[in-house]
Tab-separated table of C-alpha atoms in Angstrom:
chain	number	residue	atom	x	y	z
A	1	MET	CA	-1.112	17.173	27.011
A	2	SER	CA	1.875	14.866	26.666
A	3	VAL	CA	1.535	12.117	24.633
A	4	LEU	CA	4.432	9.944	26.446
A	5	PRO	CA	2.085	7.948	28.924
A	6	ALA	CA	0.145	6.579	25.734
A	7	VAL	CA	3.508	6.025	23.915
A	8	ASP	CA	5.000	4.056	26.848
A	9	ALA	CA	2.202	2.459	27.301
A	10	ILE	CA	1.932	0.848	23.781
A	11	VAL	CA	5.365	0.157	23.925
A	12	ALA	CA	5.063	-1.974	27.260
A	13	LYS	CA	2.147	-3.559	25.357
A	14	ALA	CA	4.165	-4.498	22.356
A	15	SER	CA	7.483	-5.561	24.183
A	16	GLY	CA	5.768	-7.096	26.802
A	17	GLY	CA	7.231	-5.165	29.153
A	18	VAL	CA	10.907	-5.554	27.724
A	19	PRO	CA	12.658	-2.500	26.562
A	20	PRO	CA	13.146	-2.628	22.616
A	21	LEU	CA	16.731	-3.188	21.784
A	22	ALA	CA	16.834	0.241	20.658
A	23	CYS	CA	14.503	3.654	20.185
A	24	GLY	CA	14.072	3.051	16.493
A	25	SER	CA	12.614	5.087	13.789
A	26	TRP	CA	9.165	4.126	14.387
A	27	ARG	CA	9.134	6.337	17.787
A	28	ASP	CA	8.656	9.824	15.973
A	29	GLY	CA	5.656	8.418	13.938
A	30	LEU	CA	4.008	6.753	16.953
A	31	GLU	CA	4.094	10.109	18.891
A	32	ARG	CA	2.950	12.065	16.078
A	33	PHE	CA	0.123	9.926	15.184
A	34	LEU	CA	-0.754	9.601	19.044
A	35	ALA	CA	-0.934	13.366	19.450
A	36	ASP	CA	-3.186	13.674	16.676
A	37	LEU	CA	-5.171	10.696	18.058
A	38	GLY	CA	-5.641	12.267	21.305
A	39	LYS	CA	-7.592	15.368	19.637
A	40	SER	CA	-10.059	13.710	17.760
A	41	ARG	CA	-13.624	14.180	18.688
A	42	THR	CA	-15.314	12.091	16.244
A	43	LEU	CA	-14.469	8.628	17.606
A	44	ARG	CA	-17.162	5.994	18.351
A	45	PRO	CA	-17.167	4.428	22.120
A	46	GLY	CA	-14.283	2.069	22.076
A	47	ALA	CA	-12.533	2.985	18.886
A	48	ARG	CA	-9.113	4.862	20.694
A	49	GLN	CA	-8.647	1.656	22.746
A	50	ALA	CA	-9.136	-0.220	19.341
A	51	ILE	CA	-6.950	1.867	17.401
A	52	GLU	CA	-4.202	1.872	20.548
A	53	GLY	CA	-4.778	-1.833	20.106
A	54	PHE	CA	-4.054	-1.870	16.404
A	55	ALA	CA	-0.953	0.504	17.143
A	56	ALA	CA	0.577	-1.928	19.803
A	57	SER	CA	0.114	-4.967	17.621
A	58	THR	CA	1.739	-3.250	14.791
A	59	LEU	CA	4.694	-2.349	17.066
A	60	ARG	CA	5.115	-5.889	18.300
A	61	ALA	CA	5.026	-6.819	14.668
A	62	ARG	CA	8.113	-4.470	14.356
A	63	LEU	CA	10.038	-5.249	17.327
A	64	ALA	CA	9.593	-9.029	16.183
A	65	ILE	CA	11.253	-8.301	13.123
A	66	ASP	CA	14.073	-6.084	14.909
A	67	ASN	CA	14.611	-9.273	17.423
A	68	TRP	CA	14.807	-11.636	14.351
A	69	LEU	CA	17.247	-10.194	12.511
A	70	ALA	CA	19.563	-9.731	15.648
A	71	ASP	CA	19.358	-13.362	16.298
A	72	HIS	CA	19.698	-14.598	12.588
A	73	PRO	CA	21.873	-11.939	11.296
A	74	ARG	CA	23.492	-14.655	8.592
A	75	ASP	CA	20.159	-15.978	7.522
A	76	ALA	CA	18.623	-12.373	6.134
A	77	ALA	CA	22.245	-11.409	5.227
A	78	ALA	CA	21.483	-11.476	1.158
A	79	PRO	CA	20.115	-8.002	-0.306
A	80	VAL	CA	17.040	-7.487	-1.974
A	81	ALA	CA	18.080	-7.519	-5.594
A	82	ARG	CA	16.383	-5.866	-8.349
A	83	PRO	CA	12.702	-5.251	-6.819
A	84	LEU	CA	9.882	-4.556	-9.054
A	85	PHE	CA	7.853	-1.657	-7.190
A	86	ILE	CA	3.976	-0.796	-8.534
A	87	LEU	CA	3.174	2.516	-8.195
A	88	GLY	CA	1.284	5.904	-9.450
A	89	MET	CA	-2.268	6.722	-9.352
A	90	PRO	CA	-4.623	4.521	-7.238
A	91	ARG	CA	-7.550	2.694	-8.775
A	92	ALA	CA	-5.592	1.893	-11.920
A	93	GLY	CA	-5.820	-1.739	-11.578
A	94	THR	CA	-3.140	-2.041	-9.741
A	95	THR	CA	-4.818	-4.962	-7.537
A	96	PHE	CA	-5.776	-6.704	-10.757
A	97	LEU	CA	-2.490	-6.670	-11.942
A	98	LEU	CA	-0.363	-7.596	-8.827
A	99	ASN	CA	-3.254	-10.885	-8.562
A	100	LEU	CA	-2.080	-11.932	-11.910
A	101	LEU	CA	1.407	-11.416	-11.594
A	102	CYS	CA	1.396	-13.669	-8.379
A	103	LEU	CA	0.513	-16.656	-10.305
A	104	ASP	CA	3.999	-16.755	-11.831
A	105	PRO	CA	6.047	-18.718	-9.513
A	106	GLN	CA	9.233	-16.997	-10.315
A	107	ARG	CA	8.179	-14.013	-8.310
A	108	ARG	CA	7.635	-13.180	-5.039
A	109	VAL	CA	5.013	-10.859	-3.375
A	110	TYR	CA	4.019	-9.840	0.159
A	111	TRP	CA	0.971	-11.746	0.753
A	112	HIS	CA	-2.012	-10.332	2.679
A	113	TRP	CA	-2.005	-12.775	5.567
A	114	GLU	CA	1.897	-12.231	6.136
A	115	GLY	CA	0.790	-8.513	7.124
A	116	ASN	CA	1.753	-7.736	10.677
A	117	ARG	CA	2.441	-11.901	11.004
A	118	GLU	CA	5.819	-11.964	8.867
A	119	LEU	CA	7.297	-14.055	11.553
A	120	PRO	CA	8.531	-17.408	11.394
A	121	PRO	CA	9.257	-16.549	7.577
A	122	ALA	CA	7.118	-19.021	5.381
A	123	ARG	CA	9.238	-21.392	3.529
A	124	ALA	CA	8.895	-21.335	-0.104
A	125	GLY	CA	6.825	-24.713	-0.338
A	126	HIS	CA	4.174	-23.506	2.012
A	127	LEU	CA	3.387	-19.952	0.616
A	128	HIS	CA	-0.290	-21.663	-0.001
A	129	ASP	CA	-0.850	-23.628	3.020
A	130	ASP	CA	0.717	-21.851	5.744
A	131	ARG	CA	-1.867	-21.968	8.803
A	132	ARG	CA	-1.870	-18.169	8.832
A	133	ILE	CA	-3.659	-17.980	5.402
A	134	ALA	CA	-7.079	-19.488	6.942
A	135	ARG	CA	-6.853	-16.892	9.681
A	136	ARG	CA	-6.573	-13.667	7.583
A	137	VAL	CA	-9.435	-15.444	5.256
A	138	ALA	CA	-11.649	-15.881	7.936
A	139	GLU	CA	-10.803	-12.189	9.178
A	140	VAL	CA	-11.478	-10.900	5.491
A	141	GLU	CA	-14.646	-12.961	5.045
A	142	ALA	CA	-16.024	-11.382	8.456
A	143	MET	CA	-15.616	-8.179	7.135
A	144	LEU	CA	-17.363	-8.561	4.040
A	145	ALA	CA	-20.108	-10.431	5.447
A	146	SER	CA	-20.793	-7.443	8.048
A	147	GLY	CA	-20.641	-5.035	5.285
A	148	ALA	CA	-17.573	-3.418	7.097
A	149	LEU	CA	-15.634	-4.086	3.397
A	150	PRO	CA	-18.027	-3.558	0.613
A	151	ARG	CA	-17.477	-6.155	-2.298
A	152	ASN	CA	-17.470	-2.972	-4.767
A	153	HIS	CA	-14.730	-1.083	-2.792
A	154	HIS	CA	-11.146	-1.933	-2.786
A	155	VAL	CA	-10.883	-5.716	-1.415
A	156	GLU	CA	-7.906	-7.982	-0.800
A	157	LEU	CA	-8.834	-11.506	0.218
A	158	GLY	CA	-6.866	-12.924	2.681
A	159	ASP	CA	-4.963	-15.496	0.362
A	160	GLU	CA	-4.209	-12.623	-2.073
A	161	PRO	CA	-1.041	-10.426	-2.261
A	162	THR	CA	-1.493	-7.224	-0.263
A	163	GLU	CA	0.350	-3.500	-0.778
A	164	CYS	CA	3.307	-2.597	1.127
A	165	ASN	CA	1.091	-0.721	3.917
A	166	TRP	CA	1.750	-3.331	6.728
A	167	MET	CA	5.708	-2.598	6.274
A	168	LEU	CA	5.451	1.092	6.251
A	169	GLY	CA	3.070	1.078	9.208
A	170	GLN	CA	5.254	-0.771	11.265
A	171	ASP	CA	7.568	2.432	11.186
A	172	PHE	CA	4.472	4.232	11.955
A	173	LYS	CA	4.587	6.195	8.808
A	174	GLY	CA	2.301	5.065	6.193
A	175	TYR	CA	-1.438	4.995	5.108
A	176	PRO	CA	-2.507	2.797	8.096
A	177	TRP	CA	-2.620	5.892	10.248
A	178	LEU	CA	-4.446	8.062	7.739
A	179	VAL	CA	-7.588	6.059	7.934
A	180	GLN	CA	-7.985	5.788	11.677
A	181	THR	CA	-9.565	8.902	12.372
A	182	LEU	CA	-8.574	12.487	10.490
A	183	VAL	CA	-5.047	13.517	11.889
A	184	PRO	CA	-4.040	16.854	9.647
A	185	ASP	CA	-0.898	17.190	11.491
A	186	TYR	CA	0.460	13.894	11.189
A	187	PHE	CA	-0.761	13.809	7.733
A	188	GLU	CA	1.333	17.207	6.667
A	189	TRP	CA	4.475	15.538	8.546
A	190	LEU	CA	3.784	12.573	6.841
A	191	LEU	CA	3.939	14.031	3.409
A	192	HIS	CA	6.727	16.765	3.988
A	193	GLU	CA	8.844	15.997	6.913
A	194	ALA	CA	8.778	12.365	7.742
A	195	ASP	CA	12.457	10.529	7.246
A	196	MET	CA	11.219	8.049	4.367
A	197	VAL	CA	14.331	6.266	4.120
A	198	ALA	CA	14.232	5.423	7.445
A	199	ALA	CA	10.549	3.476	6.694
A	200	TYR	CA	12.114	1.847	3.534
A	201	GLN	CA	15.012	0.891	5.353
A	202	HIS	CA	12.802	-1.153	7.457
A	203	HIS	CA	10.630	-2.007	4.703
A	204	ALA	CA	14.141	-3.550	3.116
A	205	ARG	CA	14.585	-5.247	6.588
A	206	VAL	CA	11.412	-7.060	6.394
A	207	LEU	CA	11.932	-8.273	2.717
A	208	ARG	CA	15.080	-9.651	3.641
A	209	VAL	CA	13.435	-11.770	6.993
A	210	LEU	CA	10.744	-13.169	4.282
A	211	GLN	CA	13.279	-14.120	1.512
A	212	SER	CA	15.296	-15.732	3.633
A	213	ALA	CA	12.968	-18.775	3.808
A	214	ALA	CA	11.136	-18.408	0.325
A	215	PRO	CA	13.342	-16.218	-2.153
A	216	GLY	CA	11.946	-14.860	-5.786
A	217	ASN	CA	11.518	-11.990	-7.777
A	218	TRP	CA	10.244	-9.128	-5.455
A	219	THR	CA	7.015	-7.902	-7.127
A	220	LEU	CA	5.346	-5.232	-4.626
A	221	LYS	CA	2.875	-2.565	-4.916
A	222	PHE	CA	1.158	0.512	-3.233
A	223	PRO	CA	-0.100	3.385	-5.251
A	224	SER	CA	1.613	6.028	-2.650
A	225	HIS	CA	4.816	4.612	-2.926
A	226	ALA	CA	5.055	7.380	-5.616
A	227	LEU	CA	5.301	9.699	-2.653
A	228	ALA	CA	8.473	8.293	-1.439
A	229	LEU	CA	9.836	7.783	-4.886
A	230	GLU	CA	13.467	9.381	-3.993
A	231	ALA	CA	13.436	7.206	-0.914
A	232	ILE	CA	13.049	3.693	-2.570
A	233	LEU	CA	15.769	4.530	-5.123
A	234	ALA	CA	18.075	5.570	-2.391
A	235	VAL	CA	17.111	2.278	-0.425
A	236	TYR	CA	16.748	0.131	-3.797
A	237	PRO	CA	18.932	1.660	-6.420
A	238	ASP	CA	18.658	-1.208	-8.708
A	239	ALA	CA	14.615	-0.804	-8.432
A	240	ARG	CA	12.496	-1.550	-11.542
A	241	ILE	CA	9.472	1.136	-11.166
A	242	VAL	CA	6.232	0.600	-13.227
A	243	MET	CA	4.234	3.801	-13.082
A	244	THR	CA	0.367	3.086	-13.140
A	245	HIS	CA	-1.555	6.026	-14.921
A	246	ARG	CA	-5.255	7.044	-15.315
A	247	ASP	CA	-7.155	10.285	-15.508
A	248	PRO	CA	-7.074	11.491	-11.987
A	249	LEU	CA	-10.903	11.953	-11.977
A	250	LYS	CA	-12.143	9.074	-11.075
A	251	PRO	CA	-9.178	7.538	-8.968
A	252	VAL	CA	-9.511	10.648	-6.459
A	253	ALA	CA	-13.181	10.742	-6.441
A	254	SER	CA	-13.126	6.861	-5.723
A	255	SER	CA	-10.150	6.985	-3.031
A	256	CYS	CA	-12.137	9.921	-1.205
A	257	SER	CA	-15.137	7.428	-1.025
A	258	LEU	CA	-12.881	4.729	-0.021
A	259	CYS	CA	-11.361	6.491	2.799
A	260	ASP	CA	-14.453	7.930	3.962
A	261	GLN	CA	-16.004	4.216	4.678
A	262	ILE	CA	-13.279	3.115	6.476
A	263	LEU	CA	-12.798	5.846	8.638
A	264	SER	CA	-16.550	5.939	9.260
A	265	LEU	CA	-16.305	2.352	10.698
A	266	GLN	CA	-14.093	4.184	13.866
A	267	ASN	CA	-15.672	7.852	13.476
A	268	THR	CA	-19.519	9.050	14.029
A	269	THR	CA	-18.630	12.003	11.543
A	270	VAL	CA	-15.999	12.387	8.772
A	271	ASP	CA	-15.149	15.987	7.724
A	272	ARG	CA	-15.464	15.380	3.781
A	273	THR	CA	-13.795	18.866	3.072
A	274	VAL	CA	-10.806	17.716	5.005
A	275	LEU	CA	-10.686	14.415	3.721
A	276	GLY	CA	-10.925	15.873	0.130
A	277	TYR	CA	-8.198	18.219	0.506
A	278	GLN	CA	-6.158	15.204	1.765
A	279	THR	CA	-6.981	12.798	-1.094
A	280	LEU	CA	-5.935	15.412	-3.856
A	281	GLU	CA	-2.802	16.909	-1.844
A	282	LEU	CA	-1.368	13.150	-1.380
A	283	ASN	CA	-2.091	12.171	-5.040
A	284	ALA	CA	-1.064	15.385	-6.673
A	285	LEU	CA	2.067	15.333	-4.854
A	286	GLY	CA	2.526	11.920	-5.792
A	287	ALA	CA	2.616	12.764	-9.314
A	288	GLN	CA	4.765	15.497	-9.020
A	289	ARG	CA	7.136	13.286	-7.456
A	290	MET	CA	6.993	10.725	-10.035
A	291	SER	CA	8.001	13.318	-12.697
A	292	ALA	CA	10.593	14.617	-10.443
A	293	ALA	CA	12.340	10.976	-10.246
A	294	ARG	CA	12.085	10.045	-13.941
A	295	ASP	CA	13.985	13.610	-14.874
A	296	THR	CA	17.147	12.479	-12.976
A	297	ARG	CA	17.044	8.915	-13.804
A	298	PRO	CA	17.682	6.569	-16.860
A	299	ALA	CA	14.449	5.846	-18.863
A	300	SER	CA	15.241	2.077	-18.798
A	301	GLN	CA	14.592	1.946	-14.971
A	302	PHE	CA	10.666	2.770	-15.720
A	303	HIS	CA	7.930	1.300	-17.432
A	304	ASP	CA	4.209	2.733	-17.943
A	305	ILE	CA	0.903	0.789	-17.709
A	306	HIS	CA	-2.288	3.357	-18.453
A	307	TYR	CA	-5.401	1.667	-17.018
A	308	LYS	CA	-7.610	2.326	-20.156
A	309	ALA	CA	-4.986	0.170	-22.217
A	310	PHE	CA	-4.457	-2.586	-19.293
A	311	THR	CA	-8.248	-2.944	-18.961
A	312	ARG	CA	-8.737	-3.241	-23.254
A	313	ASP	CA	-6.237	-5.758	-23.245
A	314	PRO	CA	-4.383	-7.033	-19.794
A	315	MET	CA	-2.474	-9.935	-21.540
A	316	ALA	CA	-0.993	-7.277	-23.656
A	317	ALA	CA	0.049	-5.082	-20.858
A	318	ILE	CA	1.636	-7.894	-18.839
A	319	ARG	CA	3.774	-9.164	-22.107
A	320	ALA	CA	5.178	-5.705	-22.610
A	321	LEU	CA	5.698	-5.775	-18.613
A	322	TYR	CA	7.765	-9.020	-19.128
A	323	THR	CA	9.707	-7.633	-21.855
A	324	PHE	CA	10.799	-4.661	-19.721
A	325	GLU	CA	11.983	-6.947	-16.827
A	326	GLY	CA	13.493	-9.541	-18.992
A	327	LEU	CA	11.715	-12.168	-17.410
A	328	THR	CA	9.877	-15.146	-19.569
A	329	LEU	CA	6.336	-15.382	-19.599
A	330	SER	CA	5.588	-19.445	-19.714
A	331	PRO	CA	2.475	-20.738	-21.292
A	332	ALA	CA	1.427	-22.244	-18.236
A	333	VAL	CA	1.370	-18.917	-16.606
A	334	GLU	CA	-0.168	-17.103	-19.209
A	335	GLN	CA	-2.994	-19.765	-19.324
A	336	ALA	CA	-3.149	-18.932	-15.597
A	337	MET	CA	-3.649	-15.283	-16.130
A	338	GLN	CA	-5.989	-15.788	-18.554
A	339	ALA	CA	-8.450	-17.841	-16.633
A	340	ALA	CA	-7.877	-15.558	-13.759
A	341	ILE	CA	-9.070	-12.401	-15.635
A	342	ALA	CA	-12.219	-14.407	-16.953
A	343	ARG	CA	-12.700	-14.931	-13.223
A	344	HIS	CA	-11.978	-11.330	-12.402
A	345	ASP	CA	-14.592	-9.878	-15.046
A	346	ARG	CA	-17.405	-12.132	-13.387
A	347	ALA	CA	-16.789	-11.138	-10.054
A	348	ARG	CA	-16.463	-7.120	-10.744
A	349	ALA	CA	-19.941	-7.622	-12.801
A	350	ALA	CA	-21.183	-9.417	-9.928
A	351	ALA	CA	-20.381	-6.862	-7.172
A	352	GLY	CA	-21.598	-4.026	-8.878
A	353	ALA	CA	-20.881	-0.307	-9.584
A	354	HIS	CA	-18.892	1.643	-6.861
A	355	ARG	CA	-20.430	5.188	-7.068
A	356	TYR	CA	-19.021	8.463	-5.906
A	357	ARG	CA	-18.975	12.389	-6.495
A	358	LEU	CA	-16.173	14.511	-6.320
A	359	GLU	CA	-18.329	17.560	-5.126
A	360	ASP	CA	-19.160	15.371	-2.241
A	361	TYR	CA	-15.357	16.100	-0.666
A	362	GLY	CA	-15.410	19.474	-2.236
A	363	LEU	CA	-13.763	19.092	-5.011
A	364	THR	CA	-14.084	19.872	-8.635
A	365	THR	CA	-13.057	18.732	-12.225
A	366	GLU	CA	-11.687	22.334	-12.443
A	367	GLY	CA	-9.830	21.898	-9.512
A	368	LEU	CA	-8.133	18.514	-10.146
A	369	ASP	CA	-7.359	19.701	-13.870
A	370	ARG	CA	-5.491	22.767	-12.503
A	371	ALA	CA	-3.409	20.250	-9.712
A	372	PHE	CA	-3.125	17.107	-12.688
A	373	GLY	CA	-2.671	19.198	-15.654
A	374	ASP	CA	1.186	18.861	-16.415
A	375	TYR	CA	0.726	14.967	-15.218
A	376	VAL	CA	-1.883	14.444	-17.723
A	377	GLU	CA	-0.175	16.047	-20.469
A	378	ARG	CA	3.252	14.454	-19.703
A	379	PHE	CA	2.279	11.272	-19.622
A	380	GLY	CA	-0.655	11.551	-22.429
A	381	ILE	CA	-3.319	10.013	-20.372
A	382	GLU	CA	-6.643	9.472	-21.796
A	383	LEU	CA	-9.566	11.106	-20.246
A	384	GLU	CA	-12.639	9.640	-18.971
A	385	ARG	CA	-15.020	12.559	-18.717
A	386	SER	CA	-18.449	10.679	-19.863
């Protein structure tokens, strides 16, 4: 069955009936996602409409960026210079790291409240009192209160930085479309065929829009940037890359559990074996592509942060990162970071442990050791097997 009617309906809803300026790079991913969505037999009542509504609102945000750039070519003419990308193994302290780094006013992060609400670009003096902040804070708090977002999972509060999911999702090439329902054909296309250079060209356009009103040293994170590292470096050849490392056992199991919980919001059942395969494939391929990128580029472009060392002494890891970047860590910022570390430790203890098991997703320790053996050996990963 053709997905064109569904695509056309979403485009019409997103554009208000006005044809987009051009048939952008978003269309291929949207069509492929909707084709897989149409095959799902696990969706809860009303879920399909909700997902299509999310697709329409995401496309609306994308088209708004395109239109803004067409109307303000001079305002967004400045290139994105030397952005810092934090990527690598998930569940390796990247959210905590970014929440510390955003305390430094010389940095510019992509705020959670900016996701799909980038326009108008917030002014530099209003990144902490923009009216959009309260709206996103309320949305996240409602999810926490209802249990839809467990406090002991990956949580980004409404006034905290976020990952680059929103921007990549606007090109319909990203994680948001993997956690609505299981979409196996879209998954394989995304990992092996999708034009990720086009996705990161849109990513750069969004950053140019945002920095037109509030510039700074871009500090960005998303563990699965690892899958598209070649595309990132094609679009941002002067990017600095921070690779986070951890024994894959807990990150893979934790990621399975997290995706399982998100998928269960829209689906009556989740095929955990398929989810396990996808999570392992995504992270193992990311590790392989990280290694391959380092084989062909200067070592000075890369910096490593190991989870165990970071959790033992966060400030030591941050000082080393500042040295890598050539930035100055002021005493005031360091003091703010120390206070945030203390608050983080208390909040984590109050949230309780996030429990998960590899075997629930058809995975084994032996299978992960085979998939990640080269990665663990190359980067000297400290194992966590107790």
